[in-house]
PDB file of C-alpha atoms in Angstrom:
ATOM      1  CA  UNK A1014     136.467 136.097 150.466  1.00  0.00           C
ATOM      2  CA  UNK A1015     138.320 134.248 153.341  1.00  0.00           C
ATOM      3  CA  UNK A1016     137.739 134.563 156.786  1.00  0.00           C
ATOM      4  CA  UNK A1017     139.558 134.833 159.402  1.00  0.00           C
ATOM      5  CA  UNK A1018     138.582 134.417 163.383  1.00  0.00           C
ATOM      6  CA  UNK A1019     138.111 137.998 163.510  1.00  0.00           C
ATOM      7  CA  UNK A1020     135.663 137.562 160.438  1.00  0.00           C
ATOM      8  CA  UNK A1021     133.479 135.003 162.110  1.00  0.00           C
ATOM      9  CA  UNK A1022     132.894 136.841 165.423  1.00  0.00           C
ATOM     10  CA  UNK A1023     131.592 139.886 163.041  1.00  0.00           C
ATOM     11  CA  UNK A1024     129.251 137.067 161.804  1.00  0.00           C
ATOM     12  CA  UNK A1025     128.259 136.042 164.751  1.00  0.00           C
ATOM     13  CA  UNK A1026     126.636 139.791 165.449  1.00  0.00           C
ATOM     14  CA  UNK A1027     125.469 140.100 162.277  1.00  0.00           C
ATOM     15  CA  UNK A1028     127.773 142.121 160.348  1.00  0.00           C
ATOM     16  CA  UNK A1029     128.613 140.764 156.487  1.00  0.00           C
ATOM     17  CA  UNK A1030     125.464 138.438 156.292  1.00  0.00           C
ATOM     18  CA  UNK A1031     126.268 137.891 152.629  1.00  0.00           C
ATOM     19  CA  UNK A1032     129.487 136.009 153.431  1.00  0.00           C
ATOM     20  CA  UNK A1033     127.880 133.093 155.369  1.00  0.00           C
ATOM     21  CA  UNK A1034     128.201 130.480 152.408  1.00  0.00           C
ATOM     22  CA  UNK A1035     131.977 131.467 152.251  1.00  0.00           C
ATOM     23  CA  UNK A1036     134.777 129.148 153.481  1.00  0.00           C
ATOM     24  CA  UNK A1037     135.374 129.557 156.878  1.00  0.00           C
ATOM     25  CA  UNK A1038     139.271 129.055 158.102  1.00  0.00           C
ATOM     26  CA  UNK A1039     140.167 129.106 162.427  1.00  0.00           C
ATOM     27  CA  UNK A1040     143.592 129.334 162.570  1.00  0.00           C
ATOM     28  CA  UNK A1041     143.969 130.055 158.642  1.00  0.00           C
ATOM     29  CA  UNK A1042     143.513 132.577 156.834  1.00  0.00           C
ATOM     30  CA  UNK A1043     143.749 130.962 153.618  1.00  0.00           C
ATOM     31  CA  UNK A1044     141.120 128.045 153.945  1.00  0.00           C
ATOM     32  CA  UNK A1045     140.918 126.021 150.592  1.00  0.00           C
ATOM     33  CA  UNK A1046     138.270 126.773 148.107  1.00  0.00           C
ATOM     34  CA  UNK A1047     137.320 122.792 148.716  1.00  0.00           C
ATOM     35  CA  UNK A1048     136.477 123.008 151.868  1.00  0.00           C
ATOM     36  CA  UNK A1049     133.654 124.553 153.691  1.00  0.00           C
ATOM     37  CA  UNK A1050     135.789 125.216 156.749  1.00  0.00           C
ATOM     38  CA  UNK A1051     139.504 124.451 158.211  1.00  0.00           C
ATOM     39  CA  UNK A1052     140.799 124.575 161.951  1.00  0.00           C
ATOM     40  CA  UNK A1053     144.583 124.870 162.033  1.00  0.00           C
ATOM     41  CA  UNK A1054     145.833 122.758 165.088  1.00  0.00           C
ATOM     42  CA  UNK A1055     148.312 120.163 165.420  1.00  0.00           C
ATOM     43  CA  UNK A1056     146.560 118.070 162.820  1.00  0.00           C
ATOM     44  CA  UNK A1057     144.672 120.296 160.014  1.00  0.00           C
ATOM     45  CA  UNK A1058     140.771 119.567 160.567  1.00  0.00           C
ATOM     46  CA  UNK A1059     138.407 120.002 157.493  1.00  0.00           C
ATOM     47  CA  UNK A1060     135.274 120.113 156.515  1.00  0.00           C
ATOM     48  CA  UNK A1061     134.797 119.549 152.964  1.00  0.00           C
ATOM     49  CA  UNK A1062     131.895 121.111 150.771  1.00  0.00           C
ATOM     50  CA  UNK A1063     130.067 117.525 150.675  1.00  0.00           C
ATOM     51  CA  UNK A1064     129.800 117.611 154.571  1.00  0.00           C
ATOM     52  CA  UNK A1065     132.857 114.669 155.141  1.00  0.00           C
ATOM     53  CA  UNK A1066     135.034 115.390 158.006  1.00  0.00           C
ATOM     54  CA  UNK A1067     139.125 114.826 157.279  1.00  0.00           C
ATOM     55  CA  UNK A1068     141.698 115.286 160.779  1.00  0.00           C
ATOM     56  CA  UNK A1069     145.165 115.608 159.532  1.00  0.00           C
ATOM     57  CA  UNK A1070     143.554 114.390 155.806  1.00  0.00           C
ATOM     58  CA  UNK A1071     143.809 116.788 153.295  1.00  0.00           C
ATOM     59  CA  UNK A1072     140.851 115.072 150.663  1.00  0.00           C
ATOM     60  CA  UNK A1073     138.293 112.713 153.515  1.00  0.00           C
ATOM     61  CA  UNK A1074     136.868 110.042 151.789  1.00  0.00           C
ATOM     62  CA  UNK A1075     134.828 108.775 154.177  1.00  0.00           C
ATOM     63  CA  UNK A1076     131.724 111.133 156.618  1.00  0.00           C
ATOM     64  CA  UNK A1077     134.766 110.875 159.189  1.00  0.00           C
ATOM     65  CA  UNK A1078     138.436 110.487 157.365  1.00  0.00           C
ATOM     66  CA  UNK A1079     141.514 109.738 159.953  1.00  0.00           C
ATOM     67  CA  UNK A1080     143.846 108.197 157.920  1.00  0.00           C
ATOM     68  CA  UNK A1081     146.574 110.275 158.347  1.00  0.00           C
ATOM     69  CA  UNK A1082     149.143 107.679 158.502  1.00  0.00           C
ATOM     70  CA  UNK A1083     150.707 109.298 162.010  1.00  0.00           C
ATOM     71  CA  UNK A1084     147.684 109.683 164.834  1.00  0.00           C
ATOM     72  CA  UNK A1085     144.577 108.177 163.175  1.00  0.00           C
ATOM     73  CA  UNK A1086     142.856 105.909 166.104  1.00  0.00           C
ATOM     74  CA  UNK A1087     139.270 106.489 167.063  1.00  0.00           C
ATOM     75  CA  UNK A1088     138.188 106.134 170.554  1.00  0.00           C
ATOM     76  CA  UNK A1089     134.814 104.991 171.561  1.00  0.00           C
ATOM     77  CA  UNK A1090     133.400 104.568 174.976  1.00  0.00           C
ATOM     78  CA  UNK A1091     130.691 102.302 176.771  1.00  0.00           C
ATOM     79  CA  UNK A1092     126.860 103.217 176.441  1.00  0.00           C
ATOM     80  CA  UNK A1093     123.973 101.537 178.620  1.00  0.00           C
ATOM     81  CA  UNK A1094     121.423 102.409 175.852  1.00  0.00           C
ATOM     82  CA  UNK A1095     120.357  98.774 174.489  1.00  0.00           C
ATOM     83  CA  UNK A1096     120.937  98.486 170.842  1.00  0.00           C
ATOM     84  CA  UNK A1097     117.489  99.237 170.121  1.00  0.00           C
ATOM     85  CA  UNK A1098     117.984 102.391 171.482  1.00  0.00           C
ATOM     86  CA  UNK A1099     121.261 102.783 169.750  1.00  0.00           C
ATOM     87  CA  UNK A1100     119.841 101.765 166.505  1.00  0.00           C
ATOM     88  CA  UNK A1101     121.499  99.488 163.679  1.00  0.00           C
ATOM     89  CA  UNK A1102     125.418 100.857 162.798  1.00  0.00           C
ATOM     90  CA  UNK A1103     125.807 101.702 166.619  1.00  0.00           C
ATOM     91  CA  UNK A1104     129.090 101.011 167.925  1.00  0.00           C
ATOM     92  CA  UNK A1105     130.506 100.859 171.673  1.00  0.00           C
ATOM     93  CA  UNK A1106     133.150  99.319 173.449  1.00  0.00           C
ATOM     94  CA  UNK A1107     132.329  96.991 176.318  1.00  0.00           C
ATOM     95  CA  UNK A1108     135.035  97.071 178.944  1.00  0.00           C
ATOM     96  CA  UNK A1109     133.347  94.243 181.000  1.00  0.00           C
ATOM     97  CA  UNK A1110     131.681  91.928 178.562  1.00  0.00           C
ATOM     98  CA  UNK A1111     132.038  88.607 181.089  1.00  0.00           C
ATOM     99  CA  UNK A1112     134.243  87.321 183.784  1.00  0.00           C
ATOM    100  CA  UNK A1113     137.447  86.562 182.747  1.00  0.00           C
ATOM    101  CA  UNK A1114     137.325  88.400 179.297  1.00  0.00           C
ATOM    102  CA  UNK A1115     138.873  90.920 177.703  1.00  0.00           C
ATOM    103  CA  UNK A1116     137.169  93.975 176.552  1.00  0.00           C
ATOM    104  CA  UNK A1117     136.005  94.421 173.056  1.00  0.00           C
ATOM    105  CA  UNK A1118     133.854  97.180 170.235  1.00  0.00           C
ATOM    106  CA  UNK A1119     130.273  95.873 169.772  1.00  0.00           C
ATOM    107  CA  UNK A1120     127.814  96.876 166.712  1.00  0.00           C
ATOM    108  CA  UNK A1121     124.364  97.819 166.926  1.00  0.00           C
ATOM    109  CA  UNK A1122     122.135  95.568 164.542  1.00  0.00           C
ATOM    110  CA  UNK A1123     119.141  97.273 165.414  1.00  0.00           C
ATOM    111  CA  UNK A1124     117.924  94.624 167.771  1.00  0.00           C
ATOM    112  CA  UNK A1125     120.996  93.436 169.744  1.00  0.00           C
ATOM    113  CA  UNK A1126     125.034  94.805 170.703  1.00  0.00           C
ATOM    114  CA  UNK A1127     127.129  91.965 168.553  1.00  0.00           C
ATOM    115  CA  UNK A1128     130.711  91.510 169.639  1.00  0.00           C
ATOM    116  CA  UNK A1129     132.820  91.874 166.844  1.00  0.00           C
ATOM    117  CA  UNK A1130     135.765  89.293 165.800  1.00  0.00           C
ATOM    118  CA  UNK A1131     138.418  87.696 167.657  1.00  0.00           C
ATOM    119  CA  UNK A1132     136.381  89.159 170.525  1.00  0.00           C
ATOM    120  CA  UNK A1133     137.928  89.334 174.033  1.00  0.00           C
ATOM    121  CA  UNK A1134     139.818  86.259 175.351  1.00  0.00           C
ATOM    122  CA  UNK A1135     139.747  84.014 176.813  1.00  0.00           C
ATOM    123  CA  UNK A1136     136.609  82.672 174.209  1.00  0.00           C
ATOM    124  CA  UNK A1137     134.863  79.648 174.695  1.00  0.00           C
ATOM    125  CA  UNK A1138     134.053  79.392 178.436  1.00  0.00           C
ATOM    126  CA  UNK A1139     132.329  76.305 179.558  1.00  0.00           C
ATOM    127  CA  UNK A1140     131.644  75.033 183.067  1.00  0.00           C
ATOM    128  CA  UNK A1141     129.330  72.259 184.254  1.00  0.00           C
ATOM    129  CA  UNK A1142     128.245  70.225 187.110  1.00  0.00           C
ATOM    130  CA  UNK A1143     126.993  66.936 187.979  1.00  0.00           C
ATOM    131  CA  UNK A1144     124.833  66.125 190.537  1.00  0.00           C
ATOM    132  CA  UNK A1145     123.158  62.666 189.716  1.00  0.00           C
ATOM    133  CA  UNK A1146     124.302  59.000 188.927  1.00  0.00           C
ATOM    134  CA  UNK A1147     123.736  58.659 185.528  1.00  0.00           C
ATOM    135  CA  UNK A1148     126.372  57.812 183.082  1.00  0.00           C
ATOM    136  CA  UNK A1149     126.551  55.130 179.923  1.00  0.00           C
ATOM    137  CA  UNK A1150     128.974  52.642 179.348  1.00  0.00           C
ATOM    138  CA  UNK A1151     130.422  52.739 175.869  1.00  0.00           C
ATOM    139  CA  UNK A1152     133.044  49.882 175.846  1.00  0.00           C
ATOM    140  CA  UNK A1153     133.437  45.976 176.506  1.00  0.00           C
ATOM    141  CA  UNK A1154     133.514  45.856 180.292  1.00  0.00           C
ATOM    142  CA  UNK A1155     132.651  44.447 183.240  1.00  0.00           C
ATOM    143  CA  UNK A1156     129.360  45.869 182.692  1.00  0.00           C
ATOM    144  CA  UNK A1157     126.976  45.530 179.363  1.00  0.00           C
ATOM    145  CA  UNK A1158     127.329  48.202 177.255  1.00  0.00           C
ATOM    146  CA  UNK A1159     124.466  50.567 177.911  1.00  0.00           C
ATOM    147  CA  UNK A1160     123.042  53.468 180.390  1.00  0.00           C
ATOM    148  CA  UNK A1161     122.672  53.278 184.358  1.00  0.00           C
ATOM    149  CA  UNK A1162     121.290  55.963 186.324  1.00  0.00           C
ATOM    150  CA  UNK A1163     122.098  54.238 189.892  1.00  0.00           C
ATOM    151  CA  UNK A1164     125.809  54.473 190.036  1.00  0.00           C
ATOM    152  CA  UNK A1165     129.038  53.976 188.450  1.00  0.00           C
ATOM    153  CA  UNK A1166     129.618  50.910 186.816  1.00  0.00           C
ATOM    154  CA  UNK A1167     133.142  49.000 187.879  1.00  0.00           C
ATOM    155  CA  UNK A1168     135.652  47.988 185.782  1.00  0.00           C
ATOM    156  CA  UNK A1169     133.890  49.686 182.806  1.00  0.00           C
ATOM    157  CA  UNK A1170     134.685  52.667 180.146  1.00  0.00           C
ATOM    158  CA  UNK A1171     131.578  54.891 181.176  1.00  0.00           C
ATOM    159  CA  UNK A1172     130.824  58.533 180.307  1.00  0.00           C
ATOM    160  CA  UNK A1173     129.382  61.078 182.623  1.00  0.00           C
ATOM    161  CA  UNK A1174     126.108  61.759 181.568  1.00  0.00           C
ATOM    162  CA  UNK A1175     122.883  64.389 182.431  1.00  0.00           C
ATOM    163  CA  UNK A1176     124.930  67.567 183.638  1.00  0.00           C
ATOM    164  CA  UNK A1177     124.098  70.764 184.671  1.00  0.00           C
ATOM    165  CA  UNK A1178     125.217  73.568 182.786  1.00  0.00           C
ATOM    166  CA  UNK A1179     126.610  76.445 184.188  1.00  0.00           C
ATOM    167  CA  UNK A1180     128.262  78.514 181.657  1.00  0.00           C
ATOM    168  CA  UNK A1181     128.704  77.824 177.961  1.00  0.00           C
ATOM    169  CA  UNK A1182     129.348  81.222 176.163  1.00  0.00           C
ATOM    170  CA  UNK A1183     132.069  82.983 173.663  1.00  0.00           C
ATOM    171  CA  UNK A1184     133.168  85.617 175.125  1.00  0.00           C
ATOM    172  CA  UNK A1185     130.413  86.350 177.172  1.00  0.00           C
ATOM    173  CA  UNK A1186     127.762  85.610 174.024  1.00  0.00           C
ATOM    174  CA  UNK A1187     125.698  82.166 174.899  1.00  0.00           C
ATOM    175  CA  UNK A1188     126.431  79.574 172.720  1.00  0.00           C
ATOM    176  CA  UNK A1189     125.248  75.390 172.463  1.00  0.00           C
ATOM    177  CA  UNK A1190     129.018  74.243 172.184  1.00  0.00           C
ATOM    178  CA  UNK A1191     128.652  72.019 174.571  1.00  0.00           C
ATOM    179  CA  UNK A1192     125.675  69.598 175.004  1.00  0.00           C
ATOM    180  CA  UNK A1193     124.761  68.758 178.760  1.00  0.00           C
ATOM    181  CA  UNK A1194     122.656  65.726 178.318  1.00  0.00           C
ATOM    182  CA  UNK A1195     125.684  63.602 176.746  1.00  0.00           C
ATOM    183  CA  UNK A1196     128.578  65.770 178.153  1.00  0.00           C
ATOM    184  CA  UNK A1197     129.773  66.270 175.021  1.00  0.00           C
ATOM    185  CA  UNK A1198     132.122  69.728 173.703  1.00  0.00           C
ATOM    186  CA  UNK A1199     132.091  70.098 170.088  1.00  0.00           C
ATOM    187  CA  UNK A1200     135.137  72.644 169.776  1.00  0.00           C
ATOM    188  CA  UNK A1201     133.528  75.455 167.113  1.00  0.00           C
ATOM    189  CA  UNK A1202     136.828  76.385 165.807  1.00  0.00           C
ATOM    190  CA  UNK A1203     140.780  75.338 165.740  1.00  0.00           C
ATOM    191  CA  UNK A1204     142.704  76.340 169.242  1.00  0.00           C
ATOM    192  CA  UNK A1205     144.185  75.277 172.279  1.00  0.00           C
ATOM    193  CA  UNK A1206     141.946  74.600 174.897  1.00  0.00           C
ATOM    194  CA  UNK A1207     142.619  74.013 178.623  1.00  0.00           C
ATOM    195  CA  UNK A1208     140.307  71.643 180.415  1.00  0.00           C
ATOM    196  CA  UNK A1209     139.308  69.786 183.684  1.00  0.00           C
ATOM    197  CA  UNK A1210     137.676  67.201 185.061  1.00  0.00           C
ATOM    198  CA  UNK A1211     137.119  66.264 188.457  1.00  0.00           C
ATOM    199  CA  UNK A1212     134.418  63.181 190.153  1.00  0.00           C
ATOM    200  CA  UNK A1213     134.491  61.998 193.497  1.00  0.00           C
ATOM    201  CA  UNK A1214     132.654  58.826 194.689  1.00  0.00           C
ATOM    202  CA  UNK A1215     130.510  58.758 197.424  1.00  0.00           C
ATOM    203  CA  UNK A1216     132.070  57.443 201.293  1.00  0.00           C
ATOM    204  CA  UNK A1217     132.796  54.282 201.235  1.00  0.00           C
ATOM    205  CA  UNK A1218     135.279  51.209 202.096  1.00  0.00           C
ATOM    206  CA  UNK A1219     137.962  51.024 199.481  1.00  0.00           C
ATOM    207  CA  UNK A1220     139.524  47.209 199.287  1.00  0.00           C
ATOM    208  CA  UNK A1221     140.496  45.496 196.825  1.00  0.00           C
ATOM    209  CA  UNK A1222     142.548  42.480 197.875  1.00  0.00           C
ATOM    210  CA  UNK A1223     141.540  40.695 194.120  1.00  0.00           C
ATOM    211  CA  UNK A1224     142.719  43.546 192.357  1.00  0.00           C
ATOM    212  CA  UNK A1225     144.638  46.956 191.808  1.00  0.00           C
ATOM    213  CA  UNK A1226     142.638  50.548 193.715  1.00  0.00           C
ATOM    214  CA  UNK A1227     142.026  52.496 190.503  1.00  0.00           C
ATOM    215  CA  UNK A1228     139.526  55.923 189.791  1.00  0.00           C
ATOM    216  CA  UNK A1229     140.374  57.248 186.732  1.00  0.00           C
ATOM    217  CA  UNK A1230     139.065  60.554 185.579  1.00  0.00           C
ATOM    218  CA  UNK A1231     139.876  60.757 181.340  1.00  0.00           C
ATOM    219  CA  UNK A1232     139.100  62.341 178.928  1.00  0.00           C
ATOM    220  CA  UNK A1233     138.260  61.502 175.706  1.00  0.00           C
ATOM    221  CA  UNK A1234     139.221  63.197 171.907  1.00  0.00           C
ATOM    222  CA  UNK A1235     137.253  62.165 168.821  1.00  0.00           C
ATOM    223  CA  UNK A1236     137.507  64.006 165.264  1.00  0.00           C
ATOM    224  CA  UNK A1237     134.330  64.949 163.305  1.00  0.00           C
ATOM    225  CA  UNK A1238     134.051  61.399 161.832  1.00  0.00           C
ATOM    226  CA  UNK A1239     133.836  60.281 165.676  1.00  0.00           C
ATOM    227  CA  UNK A1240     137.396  58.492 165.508  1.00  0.00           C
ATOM    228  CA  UNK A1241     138.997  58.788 168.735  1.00  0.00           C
ATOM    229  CA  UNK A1242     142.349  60.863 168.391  1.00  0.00           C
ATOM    230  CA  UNK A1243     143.466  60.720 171.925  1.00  0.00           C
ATOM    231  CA  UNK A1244     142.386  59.884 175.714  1.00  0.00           C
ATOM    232  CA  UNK A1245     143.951  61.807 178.254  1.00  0.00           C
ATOM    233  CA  UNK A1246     144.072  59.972 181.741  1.00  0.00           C
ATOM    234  CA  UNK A1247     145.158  61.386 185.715  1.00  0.00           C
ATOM    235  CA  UNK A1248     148.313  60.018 187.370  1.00  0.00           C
ATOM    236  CA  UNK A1249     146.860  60.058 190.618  1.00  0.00           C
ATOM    237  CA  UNK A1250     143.999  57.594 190.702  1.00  0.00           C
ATOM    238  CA  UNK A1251     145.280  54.916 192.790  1.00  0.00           C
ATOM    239  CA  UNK A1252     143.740  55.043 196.527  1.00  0.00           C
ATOM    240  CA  UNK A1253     144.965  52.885 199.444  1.00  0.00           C
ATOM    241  CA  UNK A1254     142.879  50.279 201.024  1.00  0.00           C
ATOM    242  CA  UNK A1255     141.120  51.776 204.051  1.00  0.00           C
ATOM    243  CA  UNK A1256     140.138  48.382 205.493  1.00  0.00           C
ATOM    244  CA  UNK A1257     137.037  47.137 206.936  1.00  0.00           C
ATOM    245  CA  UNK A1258     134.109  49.255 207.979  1.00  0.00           C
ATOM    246  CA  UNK A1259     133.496  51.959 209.254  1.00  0.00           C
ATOM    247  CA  UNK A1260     136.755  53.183 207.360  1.00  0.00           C
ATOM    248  CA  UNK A1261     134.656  55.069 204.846  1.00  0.00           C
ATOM    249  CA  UNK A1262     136.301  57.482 202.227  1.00  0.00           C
ATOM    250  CA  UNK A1263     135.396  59.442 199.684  1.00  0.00           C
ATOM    251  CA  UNK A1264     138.164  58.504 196.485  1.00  0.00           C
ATOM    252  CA  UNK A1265     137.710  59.908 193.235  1.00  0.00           C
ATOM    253  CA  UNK A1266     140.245  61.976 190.621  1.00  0.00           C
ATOM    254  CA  UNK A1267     140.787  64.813 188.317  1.00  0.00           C
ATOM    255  CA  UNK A1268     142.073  65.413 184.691  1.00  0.00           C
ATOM    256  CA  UNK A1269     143.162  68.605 183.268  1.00  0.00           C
ATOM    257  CA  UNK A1270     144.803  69.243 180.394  1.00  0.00           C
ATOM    258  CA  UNK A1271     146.037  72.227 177.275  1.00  0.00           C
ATOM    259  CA  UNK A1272     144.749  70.300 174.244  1.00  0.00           C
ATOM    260  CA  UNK A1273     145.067  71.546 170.811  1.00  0.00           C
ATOM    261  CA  UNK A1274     141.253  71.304 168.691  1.00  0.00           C
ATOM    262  CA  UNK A1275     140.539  71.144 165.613  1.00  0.00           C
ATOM    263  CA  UNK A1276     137.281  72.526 164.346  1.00  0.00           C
ATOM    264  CA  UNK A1277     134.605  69.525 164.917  1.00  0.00           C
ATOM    265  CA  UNK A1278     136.833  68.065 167.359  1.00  0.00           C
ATOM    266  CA  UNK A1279     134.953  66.195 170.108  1.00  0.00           C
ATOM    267  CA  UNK A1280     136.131  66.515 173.488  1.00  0.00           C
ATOM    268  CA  UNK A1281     133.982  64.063 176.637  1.00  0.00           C
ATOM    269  CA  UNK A1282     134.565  63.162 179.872  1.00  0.00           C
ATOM    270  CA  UNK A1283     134.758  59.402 181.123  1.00  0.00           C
ATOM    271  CA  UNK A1284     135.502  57.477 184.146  1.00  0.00           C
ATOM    272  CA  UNK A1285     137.386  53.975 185.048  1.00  0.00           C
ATOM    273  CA  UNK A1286     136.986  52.769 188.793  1.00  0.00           C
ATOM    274  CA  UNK A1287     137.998  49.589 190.052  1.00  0.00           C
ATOM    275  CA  UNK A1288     137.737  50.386 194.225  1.00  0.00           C
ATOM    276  CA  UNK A1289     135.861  47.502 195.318  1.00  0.00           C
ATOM    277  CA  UNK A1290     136.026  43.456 195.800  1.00  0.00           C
ATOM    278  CA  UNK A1291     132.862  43.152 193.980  1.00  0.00           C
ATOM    279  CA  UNK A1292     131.177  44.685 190.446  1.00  0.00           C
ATOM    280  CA  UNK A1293     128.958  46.432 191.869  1.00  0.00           C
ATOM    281  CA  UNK A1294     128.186  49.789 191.249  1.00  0.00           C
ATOM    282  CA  UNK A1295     129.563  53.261 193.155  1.00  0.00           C
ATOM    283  CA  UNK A1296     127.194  56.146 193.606  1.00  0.00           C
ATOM    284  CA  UNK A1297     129.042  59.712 192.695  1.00  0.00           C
ATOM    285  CA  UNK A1298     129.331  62.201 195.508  1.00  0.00           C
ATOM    286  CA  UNK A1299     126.113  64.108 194.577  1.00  0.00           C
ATOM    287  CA  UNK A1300     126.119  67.124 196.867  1.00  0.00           C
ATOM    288  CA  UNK A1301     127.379  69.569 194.178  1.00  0.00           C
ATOM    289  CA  UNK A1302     131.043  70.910 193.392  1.00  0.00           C
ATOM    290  CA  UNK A1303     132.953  67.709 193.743  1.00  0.00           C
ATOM    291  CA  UNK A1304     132.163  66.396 189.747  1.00  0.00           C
ATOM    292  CA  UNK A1305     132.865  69.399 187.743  1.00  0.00           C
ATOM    293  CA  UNK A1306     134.056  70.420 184.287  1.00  0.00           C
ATOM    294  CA  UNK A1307     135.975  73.620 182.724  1.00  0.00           C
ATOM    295  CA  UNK A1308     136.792  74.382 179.564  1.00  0.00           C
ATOM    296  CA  UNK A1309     138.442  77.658 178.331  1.00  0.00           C
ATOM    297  CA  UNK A1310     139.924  78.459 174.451  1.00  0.00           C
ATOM    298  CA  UNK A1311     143.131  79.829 175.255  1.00  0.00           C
TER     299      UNK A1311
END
């Protein structure tokens, strides 16, 4: 027997018992002998005799079946449960995974919520700050080859060195992309990444009457077997003479750039001064957010 809406409020007071175990059709009166139970709306829901659940599909495949080649999206919302809680297969979507990404659907896997591929953009975030002297110079210069920890060397190819991490996370998920000691970014997959770089010395007279006022923030591109691909320099880094003292400044520069990475791809920031009559060494400006770095997959 089929039954009809009429049927099932009967059942619910207890009139035909026997028919419980028959299919049940809302809507229809004429439920298929496959299913345990049809609702007639705009899309047909079933439930089949094996317990899988079919909107607008005629034979599920699946516990829950909404390929029905028209309307068949699923919509999830946010939990707070943790994905212990949730337990492993779990699935929510996190509106407001980090600052400056995108939402994105997260699995359980019993122990933690993992975002699941592209994930939100912007990816890779890193950000970073430098607060001491210490950098190592890496080419033929003025200076030996070698690290210093009490200022700048002049007229030598040195990298920043010993920074401060801030941020270094995919979408939100920490990562170790970028290495703070050596100030070196490792890009973990092909893209287009925009980055910048900015150092400031500490005050100080700038003359140069022996040579031309230079500060030169660049940065540097290496592939996986360390060959350097490209250096990317400021246009900017050319300060005036100030004179003789007390006309102390504070000079420095900035580099920012959209640089397409290949996986393994390298990326480190170095400076280039030339800002005073003698070799000596210039302290940075240490009291936080003038030497800074930012990088963001696009």
């Amino acid at each position: 027997m089929k039954l009809n809406t009429k049927t099932i409020t009967f059942l619910g007071l207890g009139v035909l018992p026997h028919l419980i175990f028959a299919q049940i059709g809302i809507g229809n009166a004429n439920p298929s002998p496959a299913n345990a139970m049809e609702i007639n709306t705009a899309e047909k829901v079933i439930i089949d005799k094996t317990g899988k659940i079919g909107v607008g599909v005629a034979a599920p495949k699946t516990a829950i079946d909404l390929r029905n080649g028209a309307n068949g999206s699923m919509a999830i919302g946010m939990t707070n449960q943790t994905a212990v809680e949730a337990g492993a297969g779990a699935m929510r979507y996190n509106p407001n995974p980090a600052i400056g990404v995108q939402g994105y659907i997260e699995y359980s896997d019993g122990t933690v919520w993992v975002p699941i591929l592209p994930y939100g953009k912007p990816r890779i975030v890193v950000m970073a700050e430098k607060t001491n002297n210490n950098s190592t110079v890496f080419e033929t210069g003025l200076w030996p080859i070698g690290n210093y920890t009490d200022g700048i060397p002049g007229r030598s190819s040195a990298y920043l060195t010993s920074w401060t991490e801030k941020l270094d996370s995919d979408s939100g998920q920490p990562r170790t992309n970028f290495d703070p000691a050596t100030g070196e970014f490792i890009a973990p997959r092909a893209g287009v990444y925009f980055v910048t770089f900015t150092f400031a010395l500490a005050p100080s007279q700038v003359n140069t009457n022996f040579g031309q006022n230079q500060t030169e923030a660049i940065w540097e591109v290496r592939n996986s077997s360390d060959t350097v691909i490209q250096r990317i320099k400021t246009n900017n880094g050319y300060p005036q003479d100030t004179g003789n003292p007390p006309n102390a400044v504070i000079v420095g520069s900035a580099s920012t750039a959209s640089l397409y990475l290949n996986a393994g791809d390298k990326l480190r920031p170095f400076v280039w001064i030339n800002v005073s009559w003698d070799p000596d060494k210039r302290p940075l400006l240490n009291t936080g957010g003038y030497n800074v770095l930012t990088i963001v997959e696009q």
